[in-house]
Amino acid sequence: MSILRAENLTKTYQSGGRTLTVLNSVSFEIQPGDTFSIVGPSGSGKTTLLGLCAGLDRASSGSIYLNNIKLDTLSEDERAAVRNQYVGFIFQNFQLLPTLTALENVMVPLELRGEKRAGKTAQELLERVGLGQRGHHYPTQLSGGEQQRVSLARAFANRPKILFADEPTGNLDTDTSATVVDLIFELNREAGTTLVLVTHDLELASRTQRIIRIKGGNLVSDTLTGNRIATN
Amino acid sequence: MDREIPNIKPQAASIFDPWLWKMAWRDSRRSRQRLFLFMSAIVLGIAALVAINSFGDNLSRSVDEQARELIGADLVLSSNKEINKSTEQFLAKISPERSREVAFPSMVLFPRSQGVRLAQVKAIQGKFPYYGAWDTQPADAVALFRKANQNRQRVALVDDALLVQLNAKPGDSVKVGKLMFYVAGRVMKIPGQSAVTTTVAPTVFIPYGFLPETGLLQRGSRATYRSYYQFAPGTDVDKYLKTISSRLDKLGINSDTVTERKEQTGRAFADLTKFLNLVAFVALLLGCVGVASAVHLYVKEKVASVAVLRCLGATGRQAFLIYLIQTSLMGLLGAIVGALLGSVVQLMLPAVFGSFLPVDVVTEISWKAVAQGVGAGLIIAILFALLPLLVIRKVSPLRTLRSSYDDDVTGRDPLQWAVYFLIVLSITGFAYWQIRDWKMAVGFTAGLAFAFGVLTGIAQLLMVLVRRFFPVSWSYIWRQSLANLYRPQNQTLILVISIGLGAFLIATLYLTQTLLLSRVQLSSSGNQANMVLFDIQNEQKAGVQQLVKNHRLPVLQNVPVVTMRLTEINGRTVEAIQKDTSAKIPDWALTREYRVTYRDSLISSEKLTAGKAPYQTNDQVYISVEKGYLERMKLKLGDKLTFNVQGLIVPTIVGGTREVDWNRIQTNFLVVFPKGVLDQAPQFHVLMTRVGDTQQSASFQRDLVTHFPNVSAIDLGLILQTIDEVLEKVSFVIRFMALFSIITGLLVLSSSVIISKYQRIQESVLLRTLGASRRQILLITLIEYLFLGLLAAFSGIVLSLFGTWALAYFVFEVPFSPNFAPLLAVVGIVTSLTIIIGLLNSRGVLVRPPLEVLRAEA
């Protein structure tokens, strides 16, 4: 049983009276625990595909099944509930809430689920990403790499079944990128989470088991890299 | 395959969910500065509202108390009939605090100067006046007079005018009837003496106890019996009066209360109340404008955080509630702080102004005003924040991936219409709460909606025009500032609306204030008559006029007066009506002697309310009656009144009614005949003139009494002075409140512009990073704010002209002719303020390194 299945996903926009097709009938399936990259040049439709898969947007046609739940028919709030239960996110620009401390940022998904031990769990996660002492700092008081580590801790806080990462190293220097990437794969392995990575960094993509390439909104290739399956 | 997984149903977000409160608190920590600005709009609006309502309450109460001096008591009952035993019992029961007075005309003689003339004798008993004090020379004469009743001393007080005329002075004796009295003092002013219509001659005051011994009051003598009452503080005298009015009518007793006297003293009091209500309304609206613009900009900044929350699984409702809780709490806090500030301000005002305050204001915290202020603050905080906050429900989580995504917040939301409806409803409700008149409340709201619509239209037109005719060849600075007016992230709409509405409200207040002040001045004595000459016989008319001219005095009015009595109403005799207990027509109106004039047109103190001015056709005489008289007599147009004009029966028809402004010192009449009917009837004349000082007055009166001893002269100077003092206080309150509210308006406007700084910071930092000079950034900011400020202020002023015209026409019923110079000053002040604050906003960007600014403002 797949964790994510895309069936003929198409996304179009109206612009200046013309119809722009950003994604054109893309289909694929990902198994639980897989690591998976979506690569392609800028404007190819990668981020659009990620948004659709994570339930952040609706497709113009086609269907998305996440953990066997058909997302297309759900309301925005129902999709929010799905995200809270099954999905974790890592963004290129970290997307931490600037008004909350690092610890509170990690607590948010847990608190949204109504978990009682949110603070304790969040502290453990911060320690796991090496920021146990920085919990009370605000995002502006942290470096880019630290912010991304907080965002990693937040992404794993609700023990997601699937983690979506949009250019997770796009805003980081090479050394920091390496640390963050290692951490992503480590945590992913430990939690047995499915990882969907959007990047145009082929070296990063090559660390996943499977790469699909998007160009001009079309899926042009789907390759297995031969990496070991990352299940426990 | 499509199975429903449990738990994907979103949690029903409840306002009581503690996490929402926790998040609201956490989120507020780094946004305090912005929230403080939002709060400041409420604090200022509510502070002004509470200060105005409570200080206004206190002021108008103080003015009210001083207005009591116009009558000297809470209630005055008077009758031309002798008081019998049962009536006396009834009168005694009305209030334990009662003073009695019997007034009648009599000849008085001053033996030393041998001066004799007809005077008004008033025999007084009790503590009258309860409000205000006698003004006598010497001052201790009053105390002597008050003791006279108990001590059986024959002490009298005499009007200044009479002493001057008859060349007498305190210390002389005056003979009233069979008794001789010692003149203890000269009366300069006494409360309750301001009714021009009842004062027919200068007065001699004697102790009540000596009245029988004077031998002047025989059965059938023409006398007026008055009772002055004081009630416990807080008693609603008018309400009480209603309960006894039918009995009073039956007994032929007239009543006079402070309210009635205030009405007579002028519309100044009614205007004052309306104006204070208007000012409070405007203060609250300014708060609303501030709240709406502050939250609008606050929400714009929060959209990114909301998108993240949505991404992490928060529902739209949860995100919305977080910010609703935040704004409501800040609103409540702002309202409480505002109410306290308002109370403190109003308590401190008399201390600050000290001797500048012409009214002795007793200030106390009005808890009612505080409660109303807190309630109103919370309601406006929620309602006006709701509109921008609703957008939060629609923020798409996709914004986390695409910052430019804005499809989510541009669509129309049906709930928005519901909020608009609630806002309109609450503004109408508040307007009604302040003015208690549905028609006007709806009118106010419609006027505001119109202003809002026009400003929105103007802002949008500006954006379209600048884009359409963009001056591509102009310098970079001009292009950048002009482009700022329509580009995404522009603040044109919000600032034009908030500054425009602010300028509109400020200018409307200013114009209304001027409008009312001009009327208060018109009412005061500036160019009005202050001396009335009565009882001028036909053959003396020319002589008196000549005498007036000899003394270089103006003849302001000269009207003929014919006395008559009413005999029939619609064919029923007065006697029959008197016997008919169901007729409910006051006795005084049936039995009084009518003093009537004749003319074909209305004079400046009169306004036609129905029918026509007096006229005559085919031997039918159409008279004009005063509106209140028509109502009291239960008459309508076309009713027939028959008068006995000194033996000749004259049938008339009620052809029109007039509203009389009793505030104006003119000879006003209940009944006016057309010309050509009474011209040959026995008549006397009343002449009105204006004398300069007491010296001129005395010399003129001495001359008058020598040549025309039968002519009475009343110097209204002192009466007018009392009225003037009251009106001066009214105009002070109007001026002060307008100024207070205008300052509030400017402060609220300032906070709206300060909030807009966050819109431009990132951009200015970017320009700075790219190498823009300090001058370039300042100029770009200056030009943008100049356009916004100028356009908004100018539109606001034009709107205020319409607004004030409507207020003048519908609410205050006065002609409106605006003075444009101060309005240009308002445009200048508002525009400069906008520019200065705009420039101050960008100061931070200019003095600190770009990165530091970005981090600090994040």
Coordinates of C-alpha atoms in Angstrom, one line a residue, chain B residues 127-463:
Chain B
K127 CA -35.4 81.8 51.2
F128 CA -35.9 82.7 47.6
P129 CA -33.7 82.7 45.5
Y130 CA -32.6 79.1 46.0
Y131 CA -30.1 79.5 43.1
G132 CA -27.9 82.5 42.6
A133 CA -28.0 85.5 44.8
W134 CA -29.3 89.0 45.1
D135 CA -26.9 91.6 43.8
T136 CA -27.5 94.6 46.0
Q137 CA -25.7 97.8 47.0
P138 CA -24.7 97.6 49.8
A139 CA -24.2 93.9 49.8
D140 CA -25.5 93.3 53.3
A141 CA -28.8 94.8 52.5
V142 CA -30.2 91.4 51.6
A143 CA -29.4 90.0 55.0
L144 CA -31.2 92.9 56.6
F145 CA -34.2 92.3 54.3
R146 CA -34.3 88.6 55.0
K147 CA -34.4 89.2 58.8
A148 CA -37.1 91.8 58.4
N149 CA -39.9 89.3 58.1
Q150 CA -39.0 87.7 61.4
N151 CA -38.0 90.9 63.2
R152 CA -41.0 92.8 61.9
Q153 CA -38.8 95.5 60.6
R154 CA -40.1 97.6 57.8
V155 CA -37.2 97.2 55.3
A156 CA -37.5 97.4 51.6
L157 CA -35.1 96.8 48.6
V158 CA -35.6 98.9 45.5
D159 CA -34.6 98.4 41.9
D160 CA -31.7 100.5 40.8
A161 CA -33.7 101.8 37.8
L162 CA -36.4 103.2 40.1
L163 CA -34.0 104.9 42.5
V164 CA -32.1 106.5 39.5
Q165 CA -35.4 107.7 38.0
L166 CA -36.7 109.2 41.2
N167 CA -33.4 110.5 42.4
A168 CA -33.5 108.4 45.5
K169 CA -30.9 106.3 47.3
P170 CA -30.4 103.7 49.9
G171 CA -31.1 105.1 53.4
D172 CA -34.2 107.0 52.1
S173 CA -37.7 106.0 52.9
V174 CA -40.3 104.7 50.5
K175 CA -44.1 104.8 51.1
V176 CA -45.9 101.8 49.9
G177 CA -49.7 102.0 50.5
K178 CA -50.2 103.0 54.1
L179 CA -46.7 102.0 55.3
M180 CA -43.3 103.7 55.2
F181 CA -40.3 101.4 54.6
Y182 CA -36.6 102.0 55.1
V183 CA -34.7 101.5 51.8
A184 CA -31.9 99.2 52.8
G185 CA -30.4 98.7 49.4
R186 CA -30.4 99.1 45.7
V187 CA -31.2 95.9 43.7
M188 CA -28.8 95.5 40.8
K189 CA -29.7 91.9 39.9
I190 CA -31.9 89.2 41.2
P191 CA -32.4 85.7 39.9
G192 CA -35.8 85.1 38.3
Q193 CA -36.1 88.6 37.0
S194 CA -35.1 87.8 33.5
A195 CA -38.6 87.2 32.1
V196 CA -39.0 90.3 30.0
T197 CA -42.7 89.6 29.4
T198 CA -43.6 89.6 33.1
T199 CA -41.6 92.6 34.2
V200 CA -43.7 95.7 33.5
A201 CA -42.2 98.1 35.9
P202 CA -39.3 98.6 38.3
T203 CA -39.8 96.8 41.6
V204 CA -40.0 97.6 45.3
F205 CA -39.5 94.5 47.5
I206 CA -41.1 94.4 50.9
P207 CA -41.4 91.7 53.6
Y208 CA -44.5 89.5 53.1
G209 CA -45.7 90.0 56.6
F210 CA -46.4 93.7 56.1
L211 CA -48.6 93.2 53.0
P212 CA -52.0 93.3 54.8
E213 CA -51.0 96.5 56.7
T214 CA -50.2 98.3 53.4
G215 CA -53.9 98.1 52.7
L216 CA -53.1 97.7 49.0
L217 CA -54.4 94.3 48.5
Q218 CA -58.2 94.4 48.4
R219 CA -60.5 91.7 47.1
G220 CA -60.4 91.9 43.3
S221 CA -57.0 93.6 43.1
R222 CA -54.9 92.7 40.2
A223 CA -52.0 90.7 41.7
T224 CA -49.8 87.8 40.8
Y225 CA -49.3 85.1 43.4
R226 CA -46.1 83.1 43.1
S227 CA -44.7 80.1 44.9
Y228 CA -41.0 79.3 44.4
Y229 CA -40.0 75.8 45.1
Q230 CA -36.8 73.9 45.7
F231 CA -36.7 70.1 45.3
A232 CA -34.2 67.5 46.6
P233 CA -31.2 67.3 44.3
G234 CA -31.8 64.9 41.4
T235 CA -35.5 65.3 41.3
D236 CA -36.9 65.3 37.8
V237 CA -39.0 68.5 38.1
D238 CA -40.5 68.3 34.6
K239 CA -41.6 64.7 35.2
Y240 CA -43.2 65.7 38.6
L241 CA -44.8 68.7 36.9
K242 CA -46.6 66.5 34.4
T243 CA -48.3 64.7 37.3
I244 CA -49.9 67.9 38.6
S245 CA -50.3 69.8 35.4
S246 CA -54.0 69.0 34.9
R247 CA -54.8 70.2 38.4
L248 CA -52.7 73.3 37.8
D249 CA -54.6 74.0 34.6
K250 CA -57.9 73.6 36.4
L251 CA -56.8 76.1 39.1
G252 CA -55.5 78.5 36.5
I253 CA -51.9 78.3 37.8
N254 CA -49.0 78.7 35.4
S255 CA -45.8 76.9 35.9
D256 CA -42.2 77.7 35.0
T257 CA -39.2 75.3 35.3
V258 CA -35.5 75.6 34.6
T259 CA -36.0 73.5 31.5
E260 CA -38.7 75.8 30.2
R261 CA -36.7 78.9 31.0
K262 CA -33.7 77.4 29.3
E263 CA -35.7 76.8 26.2
Q264 CA -36.8 80.4 26.3
T265 CA -33.2 81.6 27.0
G266 CA -32.4 80.2 23.7
R267 CA -31.7 77.2 21.6
A268 CA -28.1 77.5 22.8
F269 CA -28.8 74.9 25.4
A270 CA -30.3 72.4 23.0
D271 CA -27.5 73.1 20.6
L272 CA -24.9 72.5 23.3
T273 CA -26.4 69.1 24.1
K274 CA -26.5 68.1 20.5
F275 CA -23.0 69.4 19.9
L276 CA -21.6 67.5 22.9
N277 CA -23.2 64.3 21.6
L278 CA -21.8 65.0 18.1
V279 CA -18.3 65.5 19.5
A280 CA -18.5 62.2 21.5
F281 CA -19.8 60.4 18.4
V282 CA -16.9 61.9 16.3
A283 CA -14.3 60.9 19.0
L284 CA -15.5 57.3 18.9
L285 CA -15.6 57.3 15.1
L286 CA -12.0 58.5 15.0
G287 CA -11.2 55.5 17.3
C288 CA -12.9 53.3 14.8
V289 CA -10.9 54.7 11.9
G290 CA -7.7 54.1 13.9
V291 CA -8.6 50.6 14.8
A292 CA -9.6 49.5 11.3
S293 CA -6.4 50.9 9.7
A294 CA -4.1 49.6 12.4
V295 CA -5.6 46.1 12.3
H296 CA -5.6 46.1 8.5
L297 CA -1.9 46.7 8.4
Y298 CA -1.2 44.4 11.3
V299 CA -3.0 41.5 9.5
K300 CA -1.0 42.1 6.3
E301 CA 2.1 41.4 8.3
K302 CA 0.7 38.3 10.0
V303 CA -0.3 36.6 6.8
A304 CA 3.0 34.7 6.4
S305 CA 2.8 33.4 10.0
V306 CA -0.8 32.4 9.4
A307 CA 0.2 30.4 6.3
V308 CA 2.8 28.5 8.4
L309 CA 0.3 27.7 11.1
R310 CA -2.1 26.5 8.4
C311 CA 0.7 24.4 7.0
L312 CA 1.3 22.8 10.4
G313 CA -2.3 21.9 10.6
A314 CA -4.2 24.8 12.2
T315 CA -7.6 25.4 10.9
G316 CA -8.6 28.7 9.4
R317 CA -10.9 29.2 12.4
Q318 CA -8.1 28.5 14.9
A319 CA -5.8 31.0 13.2
F320 CA -8.6 33.6 13.0
L321 CA -9.4 33.1 16.7
I322 CA -5.8 33.6 17.8
Y323 CA -5.8 37.0 16.3
L324 CA -9.3 37.8 17.3
I325 CA -8.4 37.0 21.0
Q326 CA -5.3 39.2 20.6
T327 CA -7.1 42.2 19.2
S328 CA -10.0 41.8 21.6
L329 CA -7.8 41.7 24.6
M330 CA -5.8 44.7 23.4
G331 CA -9.1 46.4 22.6
L332 CA -10.4 45.7 26.1
L333 CA -7.1 46.9 27.7
G334 CA -7.1 49.9 25.4
A335 CA -10.7 50.7 26.3
I336 CA -9.9 50.4 30.1
V337 CA -6.8 52.5 29.8
G338 CA -8.7 55.0 27.6
A339 CA -11.6 55.2 30.0
L340 CA -9.2 55.8 32.9
L341 CA -7.2 58.3 30.9
G342 CA -10.4 60.1 29.9
S343 CA -11.5 60.3 33.5
V344 CA -8.2 61.6 34.7
V345 CA -8.1 64.1 31.9
Q346 CA -11.5 65.4 32.7
L347 CA -10.7 65.5 36.5
M348 CA -7.5 67.5 35.7
L349 CA -9.1 69.9 33.3
P350 CA -10.3 72.5 35.8
A351 CA -7.0 72.4 37.6
V352 CA -5.1 72.9 34.3
F353 CA -7.4 75.6 33.1
G354 CA -7.8 77.2 36.4
S355 CA -9.3 80.7 36.1
F356 CA -9.8 80.3 32.3
L357 CA -12.8 78.2 33.0
P358 CA -15.8 80.5 33.2
V359 CA -17.9 77.8 34.8
D360 CA -17.4 76.4 38.3
V361 CA -17.2 72.8 37.3
V362 CA -17.6 70.2 39.9
T363 CA -15.8 67.2 38.4
E364 CA -16.3 63.7 39.5
I365 CA -15.7 60.4 37.9
S366 CA -18.7 59.4 35.9
W367 CA -18.8 55.6 36.3
K368 CA -21.6 55.5 33.8
A369 CA -19.4 57.2 31.2
V370 CA -16.5 54.9 32.1
A371 CA -18.6 51.7 31.7
Q372 CA -20.1 53.0 28.4
G373 CA -16.6 53.9 27.2
V374 CA -15.2 50.4 28.0
G375 CA -18.2 48.7 26.4
A376 CA -18.0 50.9 23.3
G377 CA -14.2 50.4 23.1
L378 CA -14.5 46.7 23.2
I379 CA -17.2 46.7 20.6
I380 CA -15.4 48.9 18.2
A381 CA -12.1 47.0 18.7
I382 CA -13.8 43.7 17.8
L383 CA -16.1 45.0 15.0
F384 CA -13.5 47.1 13.2
A385 CA -10.8 44.5 13.7
L386 CA -13.1 41.7 12.4
L387 CA -13.2 43.1 8.9
P388 CA -9.4 42.8 8.3
L389 CA -9.2 39.7 10.5
L390 CA -11.7 37.7 8.4
V391 CA -9.0 37.5 5.7
I392 CA -7.0 35.3 8.0
R393 CA -9.5 32.5 7.7
K394 CA -8.8 32.4 4.0
V395 CA -5.0 32.5 4.1
S396 CA -3.7 29.6 2.0
P397 CA -0.9 27.4 3.4
L398 CA 0.6 27.6 -0.1
R399 CA 2.0 31.0 0.8
T400 CA 4.7 29.1 2.6
L401 CA 6.0 28.0 -0.7
R402 CA 5.1 31.0 -2.8
S403 CA 5.3 34.4 -1.1
S404 CA 3.6 36.2 -3.9
Y405 CA 0.5 34.0 -3.7
D406 CA -2.5 36.2 -3.0
D407 CA -5.4 34.5 -4.6
D408 CA -6.6 33.5 -1.2
V409 CA -7.3 36.9 0.2
T410 CA -8.7 38.8 -2.8
G411 CA -12.0 37.0 -3.1
R412 CA -15.2 38.4 -1.5
D413 CA -16.3 36.7 1.6
P414 CA -20.0 36.6 2.6
L415 CA -19.1 37.0 6.2
Q416 CA -17.5 40.4 5.3
W417 CA -20.9 41.6 4.3
A418 CA -22.3 40.5 7.6
V419 CA -19.5 42.4 9.4
Y420 CA -20.2 45.5 7.3
F421 CA -23.8 45.2 8.2
L422 CA -22.9 44.9 11.9
I423 CA -20.7 48.0 11.7
V424 CA -23.5 50.0 10.1
L425 CA -25.9 48.7 12.7
S426 CA -23.5 49.6 15.6
I427 CA -22.7 53.1 14.2
T428 CA -26.4 53.8 13.8
G429 CA -27.0 52.3 17.3
F430 CA -24.3 54.5 18.8
A431 CA -25.6 57.6 17.0
Y432 CA -29.0 56.9 18.4
W433 CA -27.7 56.3 21.9
Q434 CA -26.0 59.7 21.7
I435 CA -28.8 61.7 20.0
R436 CA -32.0 59.7 20.7
D437 CA -33.4 60.3 17.3
W438 CA -33.6 57.5 14.8
K439 CA -34.0 59.7 11.8
M440 CA -30.8 61.7 12.6
A441 CA -29.0 58.5 13.6
V442 CA -29.7 57.0 10.2
G443 CA -28.8 60.3 8.6
F444 CA -25.4 60.3 10.4
T445 CA -24.6 56.8 9.3
A446 CA -25.7 57.4 5.8
G447 CA -23.5 60.5 5.7
L448 CA -20.5 58.5 7.0
A449 CA -21.1 55.7 4.5
F450 CA -21.2 58.3 1.7
A451 CA -17.9 59.8 2.9
F452 CA -16.4 56.3 3.1
G453 CA -17.6 55.5 -0.4
V454 CA -16.4 58.8 -1.9
L455 CA -12.9 58.4 -0.3
T456 CA -12.6 54.8 -1.5
G457 CA -13.6 56.0 -5.0
I458 CA -11.1 58.8 -4.9
A459 CA -8.3 56.5 -3.7
Q460 CA -9.0 54.0 -6.5
L461 CA -9.3 56.8 -9.1
L462 CA -5.9 58.1 -8.0
M463 CA -4.3 54.7 -8.5

